[in-house]
mmCIF file with all atom_site columns, C-alpha atoms in Angstrom:
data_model
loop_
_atom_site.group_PDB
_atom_site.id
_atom_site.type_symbol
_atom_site.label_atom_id
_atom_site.label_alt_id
_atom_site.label_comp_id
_atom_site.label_asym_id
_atom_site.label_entity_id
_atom_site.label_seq_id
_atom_site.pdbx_PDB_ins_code
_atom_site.Cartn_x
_atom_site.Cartn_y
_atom_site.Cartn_z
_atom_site.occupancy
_atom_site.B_iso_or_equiv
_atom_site.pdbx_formal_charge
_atom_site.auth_seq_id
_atom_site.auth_comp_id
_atom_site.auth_asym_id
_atom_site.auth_atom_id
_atom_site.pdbx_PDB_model_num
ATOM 1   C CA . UNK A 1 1   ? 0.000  0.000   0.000   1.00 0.00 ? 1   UNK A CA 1
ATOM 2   C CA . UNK A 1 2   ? 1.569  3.648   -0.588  1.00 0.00 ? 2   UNK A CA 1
ATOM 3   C CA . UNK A 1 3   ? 0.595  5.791   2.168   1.00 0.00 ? 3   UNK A CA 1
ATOM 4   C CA . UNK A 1 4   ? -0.559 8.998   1.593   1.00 0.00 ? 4   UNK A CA 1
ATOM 5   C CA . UNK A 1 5   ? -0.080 12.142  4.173   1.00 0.00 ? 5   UNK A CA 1
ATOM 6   C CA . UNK A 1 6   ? -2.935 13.957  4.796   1.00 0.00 ? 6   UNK A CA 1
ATOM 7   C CA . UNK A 1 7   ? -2.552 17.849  3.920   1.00 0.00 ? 7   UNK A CA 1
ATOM 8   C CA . UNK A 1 8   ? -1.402 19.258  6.405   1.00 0.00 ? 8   UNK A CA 1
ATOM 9   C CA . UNK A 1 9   ? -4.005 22.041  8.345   1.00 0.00 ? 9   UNK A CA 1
ATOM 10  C CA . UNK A 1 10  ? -4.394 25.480  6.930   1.00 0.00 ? 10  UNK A CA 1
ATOM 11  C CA . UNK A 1 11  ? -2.641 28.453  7.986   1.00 0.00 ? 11  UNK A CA 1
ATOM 12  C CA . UNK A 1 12  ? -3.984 31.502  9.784   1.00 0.00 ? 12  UNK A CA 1
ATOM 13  C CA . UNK A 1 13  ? -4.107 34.974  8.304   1.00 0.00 ? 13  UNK A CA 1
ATOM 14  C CA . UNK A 1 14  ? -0.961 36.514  8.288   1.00 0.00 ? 14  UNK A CA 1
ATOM 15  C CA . UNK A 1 15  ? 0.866  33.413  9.593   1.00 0.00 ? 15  UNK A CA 1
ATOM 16  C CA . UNK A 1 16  ? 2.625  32.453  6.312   1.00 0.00 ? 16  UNK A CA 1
ATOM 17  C CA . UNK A 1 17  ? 6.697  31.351  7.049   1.00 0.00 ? 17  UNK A CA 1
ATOM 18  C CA . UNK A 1 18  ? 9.216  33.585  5.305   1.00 0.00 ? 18  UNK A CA 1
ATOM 19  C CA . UNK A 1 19  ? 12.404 31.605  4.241   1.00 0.00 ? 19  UNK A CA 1
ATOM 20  C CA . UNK A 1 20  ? 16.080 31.647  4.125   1.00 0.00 ? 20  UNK A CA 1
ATOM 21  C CA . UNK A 1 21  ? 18.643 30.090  1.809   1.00 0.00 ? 21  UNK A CA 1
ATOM 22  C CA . UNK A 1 22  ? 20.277 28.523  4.983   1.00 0.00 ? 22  UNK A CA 1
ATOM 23  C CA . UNK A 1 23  ? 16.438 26.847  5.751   1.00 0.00 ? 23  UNK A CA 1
ATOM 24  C CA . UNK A 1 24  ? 16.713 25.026  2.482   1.00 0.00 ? 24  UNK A CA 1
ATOM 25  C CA . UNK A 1 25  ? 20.406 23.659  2.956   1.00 0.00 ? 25  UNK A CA 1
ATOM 26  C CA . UNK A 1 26  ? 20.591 20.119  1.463   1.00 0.00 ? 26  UNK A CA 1
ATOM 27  C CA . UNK A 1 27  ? 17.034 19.825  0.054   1.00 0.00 ? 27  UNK A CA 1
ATOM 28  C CA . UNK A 1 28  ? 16.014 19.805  -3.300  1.00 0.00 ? 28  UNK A CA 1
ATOM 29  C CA . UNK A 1 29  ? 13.909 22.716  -3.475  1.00 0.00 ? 29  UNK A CA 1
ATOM 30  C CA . UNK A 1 30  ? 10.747 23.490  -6.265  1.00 0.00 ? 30  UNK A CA 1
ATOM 31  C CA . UNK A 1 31  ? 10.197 27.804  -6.376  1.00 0.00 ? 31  UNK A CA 1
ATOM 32  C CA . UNK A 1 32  ? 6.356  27.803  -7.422  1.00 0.00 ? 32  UNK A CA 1
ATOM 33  C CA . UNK A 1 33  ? 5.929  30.553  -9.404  1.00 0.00 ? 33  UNK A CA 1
ATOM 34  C CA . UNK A 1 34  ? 2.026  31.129  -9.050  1.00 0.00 ? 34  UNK A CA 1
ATOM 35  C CA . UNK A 1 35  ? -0.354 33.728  -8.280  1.00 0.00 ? 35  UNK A CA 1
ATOM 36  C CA . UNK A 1 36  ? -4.181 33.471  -6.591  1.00 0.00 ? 36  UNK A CA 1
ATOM 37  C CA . UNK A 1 37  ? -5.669 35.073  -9.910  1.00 0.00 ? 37  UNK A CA 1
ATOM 38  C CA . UNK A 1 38  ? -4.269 32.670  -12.420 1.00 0.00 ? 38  UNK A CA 1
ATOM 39  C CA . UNK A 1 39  ? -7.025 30.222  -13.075 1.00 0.00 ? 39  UNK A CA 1
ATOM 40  C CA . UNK A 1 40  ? -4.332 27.308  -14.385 1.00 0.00 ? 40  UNK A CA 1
ATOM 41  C CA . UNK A 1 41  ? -2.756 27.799  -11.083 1.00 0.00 ? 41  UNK A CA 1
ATOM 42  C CA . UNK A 1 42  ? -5.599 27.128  -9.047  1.00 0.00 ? 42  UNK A CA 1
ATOM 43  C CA . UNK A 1 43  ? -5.914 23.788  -10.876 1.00 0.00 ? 43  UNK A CA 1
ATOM 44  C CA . UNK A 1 44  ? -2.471 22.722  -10.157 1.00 0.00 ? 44  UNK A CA 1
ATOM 45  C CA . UNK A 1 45  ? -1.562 24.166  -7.021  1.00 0.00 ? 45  UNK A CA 1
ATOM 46  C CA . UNK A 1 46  ? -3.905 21.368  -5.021  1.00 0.00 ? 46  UNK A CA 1
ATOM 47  C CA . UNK A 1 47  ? -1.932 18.610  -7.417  1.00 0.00 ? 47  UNK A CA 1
ATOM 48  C CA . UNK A 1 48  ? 1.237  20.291  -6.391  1.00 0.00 ? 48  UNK A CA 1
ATOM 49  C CA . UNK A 1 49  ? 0.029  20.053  -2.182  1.00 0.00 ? 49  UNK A CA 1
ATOM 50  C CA . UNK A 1 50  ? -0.919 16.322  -2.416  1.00 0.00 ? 50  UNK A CA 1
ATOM 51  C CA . UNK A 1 51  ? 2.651  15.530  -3.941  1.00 0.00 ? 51  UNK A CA 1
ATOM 52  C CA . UNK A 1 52  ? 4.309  18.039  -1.634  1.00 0.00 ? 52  UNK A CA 1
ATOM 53  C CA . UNK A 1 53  ? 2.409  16.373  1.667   1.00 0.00 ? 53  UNK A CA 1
ATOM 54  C CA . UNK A 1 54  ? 3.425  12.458  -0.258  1.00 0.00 ? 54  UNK A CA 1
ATOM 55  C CA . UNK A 1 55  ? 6.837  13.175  -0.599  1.00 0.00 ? 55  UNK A CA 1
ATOM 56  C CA . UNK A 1 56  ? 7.943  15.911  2.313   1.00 0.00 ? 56  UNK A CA 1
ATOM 57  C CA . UNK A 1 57  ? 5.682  14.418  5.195   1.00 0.00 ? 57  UNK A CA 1
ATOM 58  C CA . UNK A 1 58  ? 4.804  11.039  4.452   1.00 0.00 ? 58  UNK A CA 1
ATOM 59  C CA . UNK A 1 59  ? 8.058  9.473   2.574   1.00 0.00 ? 59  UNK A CA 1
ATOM 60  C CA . UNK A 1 60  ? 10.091 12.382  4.531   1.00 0.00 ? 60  UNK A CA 1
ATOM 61  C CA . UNK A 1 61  ? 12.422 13.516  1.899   1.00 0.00 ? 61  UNK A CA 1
ATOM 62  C CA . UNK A 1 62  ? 14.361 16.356  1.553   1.00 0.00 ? 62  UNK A CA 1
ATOM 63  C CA . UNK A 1 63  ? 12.153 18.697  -0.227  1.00 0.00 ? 63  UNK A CA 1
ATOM 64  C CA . UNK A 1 64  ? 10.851 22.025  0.056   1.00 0.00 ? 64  UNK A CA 1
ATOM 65  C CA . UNK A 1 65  ? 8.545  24.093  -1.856  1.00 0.00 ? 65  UNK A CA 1
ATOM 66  C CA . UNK A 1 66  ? 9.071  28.359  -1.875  1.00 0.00 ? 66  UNK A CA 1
ATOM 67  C CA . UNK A 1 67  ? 5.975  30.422  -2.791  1.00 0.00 ? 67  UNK A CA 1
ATOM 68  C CA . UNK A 1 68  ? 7.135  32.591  -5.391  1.00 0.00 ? 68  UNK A CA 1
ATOM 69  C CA . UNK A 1 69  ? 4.250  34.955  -5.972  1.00 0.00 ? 69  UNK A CA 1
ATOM 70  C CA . UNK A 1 70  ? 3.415  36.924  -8.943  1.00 0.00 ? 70  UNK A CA 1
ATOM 71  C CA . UNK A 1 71  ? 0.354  38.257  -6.625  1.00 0.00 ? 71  UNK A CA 1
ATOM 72  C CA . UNK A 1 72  ? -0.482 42.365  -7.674  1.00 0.00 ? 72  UNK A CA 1
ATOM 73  C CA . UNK A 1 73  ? -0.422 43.362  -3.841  1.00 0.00 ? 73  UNK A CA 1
ATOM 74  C CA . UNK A 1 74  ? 1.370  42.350  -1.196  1.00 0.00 ? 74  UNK A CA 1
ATOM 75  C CA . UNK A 1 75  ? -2.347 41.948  0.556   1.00 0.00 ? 75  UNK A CA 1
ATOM 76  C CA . UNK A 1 76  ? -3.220 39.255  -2.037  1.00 0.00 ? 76  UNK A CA 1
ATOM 77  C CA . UNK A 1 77  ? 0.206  37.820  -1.623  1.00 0.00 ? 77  UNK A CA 1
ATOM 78  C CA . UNK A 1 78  ? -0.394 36.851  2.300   1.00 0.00 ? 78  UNK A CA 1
ATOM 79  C CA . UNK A 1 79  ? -3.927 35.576  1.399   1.00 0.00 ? 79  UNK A CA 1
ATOM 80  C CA . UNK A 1 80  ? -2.729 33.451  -0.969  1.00 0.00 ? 80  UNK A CA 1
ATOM 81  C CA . UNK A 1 81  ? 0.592  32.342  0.848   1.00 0.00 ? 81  UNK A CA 1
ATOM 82  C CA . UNK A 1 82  ? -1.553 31.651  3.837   1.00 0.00 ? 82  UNK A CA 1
ATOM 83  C CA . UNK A 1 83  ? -3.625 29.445  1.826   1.00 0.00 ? 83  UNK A CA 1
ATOM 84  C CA . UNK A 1 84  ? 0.106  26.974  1.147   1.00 0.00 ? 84  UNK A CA 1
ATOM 85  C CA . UNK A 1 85  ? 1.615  24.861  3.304   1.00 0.00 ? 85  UNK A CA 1
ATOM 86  C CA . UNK A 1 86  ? 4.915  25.539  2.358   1.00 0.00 ? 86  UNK A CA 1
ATOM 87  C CA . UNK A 1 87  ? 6.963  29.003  3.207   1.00 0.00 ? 87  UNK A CA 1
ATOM 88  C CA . UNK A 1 88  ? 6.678  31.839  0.720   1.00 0.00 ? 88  UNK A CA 1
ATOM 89  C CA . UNK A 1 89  ? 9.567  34.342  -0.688  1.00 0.00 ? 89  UNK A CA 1
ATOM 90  C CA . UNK A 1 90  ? 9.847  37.513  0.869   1.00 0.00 ? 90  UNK A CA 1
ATOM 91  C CA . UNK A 1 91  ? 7.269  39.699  -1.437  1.00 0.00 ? 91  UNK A CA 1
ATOM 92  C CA . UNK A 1 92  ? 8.710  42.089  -3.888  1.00 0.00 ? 92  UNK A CA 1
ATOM 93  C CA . UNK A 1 93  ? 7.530  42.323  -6.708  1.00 0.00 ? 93  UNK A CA 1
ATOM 94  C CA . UNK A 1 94  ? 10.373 43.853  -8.735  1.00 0.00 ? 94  UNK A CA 1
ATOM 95  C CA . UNK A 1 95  ? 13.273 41.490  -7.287  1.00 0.00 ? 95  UNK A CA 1
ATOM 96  C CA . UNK A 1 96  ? 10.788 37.975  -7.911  1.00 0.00 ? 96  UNK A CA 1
ATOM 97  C CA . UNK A 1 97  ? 10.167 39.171  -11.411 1.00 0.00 ? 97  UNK A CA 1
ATOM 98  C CA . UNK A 1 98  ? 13.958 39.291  -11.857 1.00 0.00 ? 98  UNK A CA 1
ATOM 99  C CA . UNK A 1 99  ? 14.472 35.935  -10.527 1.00 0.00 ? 99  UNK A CA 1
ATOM 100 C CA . UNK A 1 100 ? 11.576 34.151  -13.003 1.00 0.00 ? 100 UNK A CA 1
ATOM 101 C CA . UNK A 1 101 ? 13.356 36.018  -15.523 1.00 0.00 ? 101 UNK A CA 1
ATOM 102 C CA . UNK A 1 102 ? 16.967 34.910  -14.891 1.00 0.00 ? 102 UNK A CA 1
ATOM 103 C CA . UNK A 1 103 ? 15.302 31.300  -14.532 1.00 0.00 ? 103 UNK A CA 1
ATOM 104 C CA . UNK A 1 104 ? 13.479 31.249  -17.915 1.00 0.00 ? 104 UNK A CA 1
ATOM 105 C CA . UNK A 1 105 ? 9.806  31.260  -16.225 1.00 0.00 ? 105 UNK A CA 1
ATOM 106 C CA . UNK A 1 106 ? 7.132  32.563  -18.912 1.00 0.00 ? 106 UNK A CA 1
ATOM 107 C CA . UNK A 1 107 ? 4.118  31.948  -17.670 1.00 0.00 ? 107 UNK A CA 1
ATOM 108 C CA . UNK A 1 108 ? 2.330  30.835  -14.632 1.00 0.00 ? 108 UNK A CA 1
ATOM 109 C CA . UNK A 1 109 ? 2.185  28.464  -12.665 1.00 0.00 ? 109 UNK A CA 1
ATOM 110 C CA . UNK A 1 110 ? 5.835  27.266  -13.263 1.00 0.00 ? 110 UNK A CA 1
ATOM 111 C CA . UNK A 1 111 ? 7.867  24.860  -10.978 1.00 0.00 ? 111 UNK A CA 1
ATOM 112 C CA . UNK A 1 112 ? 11.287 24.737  -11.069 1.00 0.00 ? 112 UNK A CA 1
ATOM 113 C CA . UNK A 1 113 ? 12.814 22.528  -9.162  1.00 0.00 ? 113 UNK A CA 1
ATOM 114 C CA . UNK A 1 114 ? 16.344 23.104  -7.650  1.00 0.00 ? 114 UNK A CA 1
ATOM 115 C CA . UNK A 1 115 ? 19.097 20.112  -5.776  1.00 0.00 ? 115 UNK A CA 1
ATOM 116 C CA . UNK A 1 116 ? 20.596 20.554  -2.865  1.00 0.00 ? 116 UNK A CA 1
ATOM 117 C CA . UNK A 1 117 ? 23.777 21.958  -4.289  1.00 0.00 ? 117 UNK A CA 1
ATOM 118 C CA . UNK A 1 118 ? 21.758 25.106  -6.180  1.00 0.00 ? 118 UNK A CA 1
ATOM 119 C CA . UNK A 1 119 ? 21.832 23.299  -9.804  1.00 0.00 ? 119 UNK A CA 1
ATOM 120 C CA . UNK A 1 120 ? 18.508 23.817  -11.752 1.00 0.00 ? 120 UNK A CA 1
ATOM 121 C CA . UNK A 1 121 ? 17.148 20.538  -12.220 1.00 0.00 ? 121 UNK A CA 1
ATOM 122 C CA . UNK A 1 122 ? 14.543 21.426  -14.628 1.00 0.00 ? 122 UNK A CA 1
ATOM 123 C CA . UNK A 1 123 ? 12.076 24.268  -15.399 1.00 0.00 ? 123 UNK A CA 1
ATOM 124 C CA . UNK A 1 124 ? 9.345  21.628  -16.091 1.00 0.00 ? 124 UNK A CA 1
ATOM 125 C CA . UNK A 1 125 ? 8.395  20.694  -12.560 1.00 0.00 ? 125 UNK A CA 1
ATOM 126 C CA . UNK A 1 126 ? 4.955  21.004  -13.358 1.00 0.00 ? 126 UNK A CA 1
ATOM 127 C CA . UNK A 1 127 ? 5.359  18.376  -15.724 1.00 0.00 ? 127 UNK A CA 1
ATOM 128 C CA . UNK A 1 128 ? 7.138  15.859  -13.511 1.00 0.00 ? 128 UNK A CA 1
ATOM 129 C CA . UNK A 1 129 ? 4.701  16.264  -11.036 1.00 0.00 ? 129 UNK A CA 1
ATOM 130 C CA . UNK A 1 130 ? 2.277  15.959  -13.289 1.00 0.00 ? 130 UNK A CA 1
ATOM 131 C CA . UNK A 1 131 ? 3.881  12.767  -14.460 1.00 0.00 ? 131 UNK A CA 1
ATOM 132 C CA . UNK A 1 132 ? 4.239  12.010  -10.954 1.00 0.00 ? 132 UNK A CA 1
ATOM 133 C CA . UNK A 1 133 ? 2.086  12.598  -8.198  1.00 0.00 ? 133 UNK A CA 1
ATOM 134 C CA . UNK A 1 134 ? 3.410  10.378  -5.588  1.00 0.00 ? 134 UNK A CA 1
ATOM 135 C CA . UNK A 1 135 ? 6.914  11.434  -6.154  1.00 0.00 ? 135 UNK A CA 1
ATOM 136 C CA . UNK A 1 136 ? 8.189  7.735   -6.897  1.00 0.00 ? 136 UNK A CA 1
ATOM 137 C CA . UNK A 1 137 ? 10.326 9.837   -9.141  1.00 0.00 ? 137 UNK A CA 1
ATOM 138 C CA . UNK A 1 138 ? 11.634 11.814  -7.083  1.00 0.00 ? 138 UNK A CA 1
ATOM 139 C CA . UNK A 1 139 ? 14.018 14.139  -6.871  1.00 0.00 ? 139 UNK A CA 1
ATOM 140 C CA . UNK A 1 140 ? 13.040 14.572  -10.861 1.00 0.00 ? 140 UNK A CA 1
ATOM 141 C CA . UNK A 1 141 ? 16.185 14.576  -11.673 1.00 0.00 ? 141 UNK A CA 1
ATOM 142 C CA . UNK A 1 142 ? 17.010 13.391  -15.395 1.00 0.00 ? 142 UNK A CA 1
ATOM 143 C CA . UNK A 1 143 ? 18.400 10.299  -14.213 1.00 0.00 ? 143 UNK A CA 1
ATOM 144 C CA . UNK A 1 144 ? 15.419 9.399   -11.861 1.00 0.00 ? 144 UNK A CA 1
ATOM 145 C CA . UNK A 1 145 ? 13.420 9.866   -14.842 1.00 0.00 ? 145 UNK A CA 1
ATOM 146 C CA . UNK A 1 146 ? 15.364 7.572   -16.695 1.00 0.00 ? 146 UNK A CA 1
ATOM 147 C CA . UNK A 1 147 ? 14.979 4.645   -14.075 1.00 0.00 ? 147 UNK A CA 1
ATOM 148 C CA . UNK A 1 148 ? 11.698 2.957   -14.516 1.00 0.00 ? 148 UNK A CA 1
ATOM 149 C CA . UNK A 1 149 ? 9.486  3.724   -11.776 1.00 0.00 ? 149 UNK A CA 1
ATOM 150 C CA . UNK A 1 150 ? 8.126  0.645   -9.529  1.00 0.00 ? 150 UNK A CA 1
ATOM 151 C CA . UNK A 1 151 ? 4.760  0.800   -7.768  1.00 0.00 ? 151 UNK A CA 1
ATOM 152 C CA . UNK A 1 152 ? 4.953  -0.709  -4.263  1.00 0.00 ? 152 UNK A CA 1
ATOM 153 C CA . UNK A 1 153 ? 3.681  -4.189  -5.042  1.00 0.00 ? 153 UNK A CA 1
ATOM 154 C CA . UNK A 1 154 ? 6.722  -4.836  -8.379  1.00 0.00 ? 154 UNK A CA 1
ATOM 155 C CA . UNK A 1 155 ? 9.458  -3.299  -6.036  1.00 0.00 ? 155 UNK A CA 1
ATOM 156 C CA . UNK A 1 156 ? 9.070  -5.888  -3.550  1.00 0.00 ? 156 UNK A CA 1
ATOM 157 C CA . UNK A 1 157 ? 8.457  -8.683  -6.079  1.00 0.00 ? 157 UNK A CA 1
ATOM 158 C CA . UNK A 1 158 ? 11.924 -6.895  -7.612  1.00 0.00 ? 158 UNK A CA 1
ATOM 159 C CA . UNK A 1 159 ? 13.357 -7.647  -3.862  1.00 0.00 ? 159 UNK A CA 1
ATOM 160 C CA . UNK A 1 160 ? 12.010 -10.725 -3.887  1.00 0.00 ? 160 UNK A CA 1
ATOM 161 C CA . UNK A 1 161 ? 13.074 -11.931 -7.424  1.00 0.00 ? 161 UNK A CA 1
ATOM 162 C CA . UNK A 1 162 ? 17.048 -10.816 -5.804  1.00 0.00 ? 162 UNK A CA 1
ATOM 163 C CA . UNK A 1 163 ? 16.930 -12.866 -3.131  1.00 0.00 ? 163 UNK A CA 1
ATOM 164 C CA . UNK A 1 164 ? 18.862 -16.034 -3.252  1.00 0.00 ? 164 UNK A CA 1
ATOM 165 C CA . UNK A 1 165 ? 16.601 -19.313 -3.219  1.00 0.00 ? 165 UNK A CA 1
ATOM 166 C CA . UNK A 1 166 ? 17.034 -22.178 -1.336  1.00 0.00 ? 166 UNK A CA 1
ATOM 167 C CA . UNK A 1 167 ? 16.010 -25.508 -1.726  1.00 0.00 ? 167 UNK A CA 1
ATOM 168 C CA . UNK A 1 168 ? 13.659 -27.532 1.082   1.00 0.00 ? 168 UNK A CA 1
#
């Protein structure tokens, strides 16, 4: 059975963590690039929380997901980072334009996912997740995607198949 983390509870107003670089030491980190009036991201964003509470809270991996919000005011950006259950860049506008920019990010919602060392992974993290939900794939890395994935049941036949057989 693959277990499945419940999502974690909502946040209060106002109550939305701000994060440092040194928070996010040795996890592979996805910057959302979203914003609460983009209709595509409010399709994706609840696809991108189950994965996020699969992978961070029930498997316990090293990943982290930043808020980076292309929200008009900073108002609508603590409304809709209080709505996330993952921390939320600092909001400015001018500076988190700049960084989509440098990054290649076009249009919303964009994931780009990040390893622990800084490297860009890929700017189609939407995609692997996606591709993904559960994060069986995970970090998303081009050679995880080039492993076949195994569902729970053929990765223990797989063990199984290893083990050395005896005879009664």
């Amino acid at each position: 059975l693959t277990r499945v983390a419940p999502p974690p509870p909502p946040r209060r107003r106002g109550s939305s963590p701000q994060v440092s670089a040194s928070d996010l030491a040795g996890r592979v980190v996805g910057l959302y690039f979203s914003a609460s009036w983009c209709g595509p991201c409010k399709h994706f964003t609840p696809q991108l929380i189950r994965t996020y509470c699969q992978v961070k809270l029930a498997e316990g991996k090293p990943w982290e997901v930043v808020l980076v919000s292309s929200d008009r005011t900073a108002a609508d950006f603590d409304k809709y980072a209080d709505s996330m259950p993952w921390p939320a860049a600092h909001y400015h506008q001018e500076r988190l334009a700049g960084l989509a920019q440098r990054l290649g990010v076009s249009s919303l919602p964009s994931l780009v996912l990040v390893d622990a060392s800084g490297k860009v992974l890929t700017v189609e993290g939407r995609d692997r997740i996606t591709d993904d939900p559960l994060g069986l794939r995970f970090p998303w890395s081009q050679q995880a995607l080039d492993a076949p994935a195994l569902d729970a049941p053929a990765a223990d036949q797989a063990q199984a198949a290893e083990q050395p057989h005896t005879a009664a």
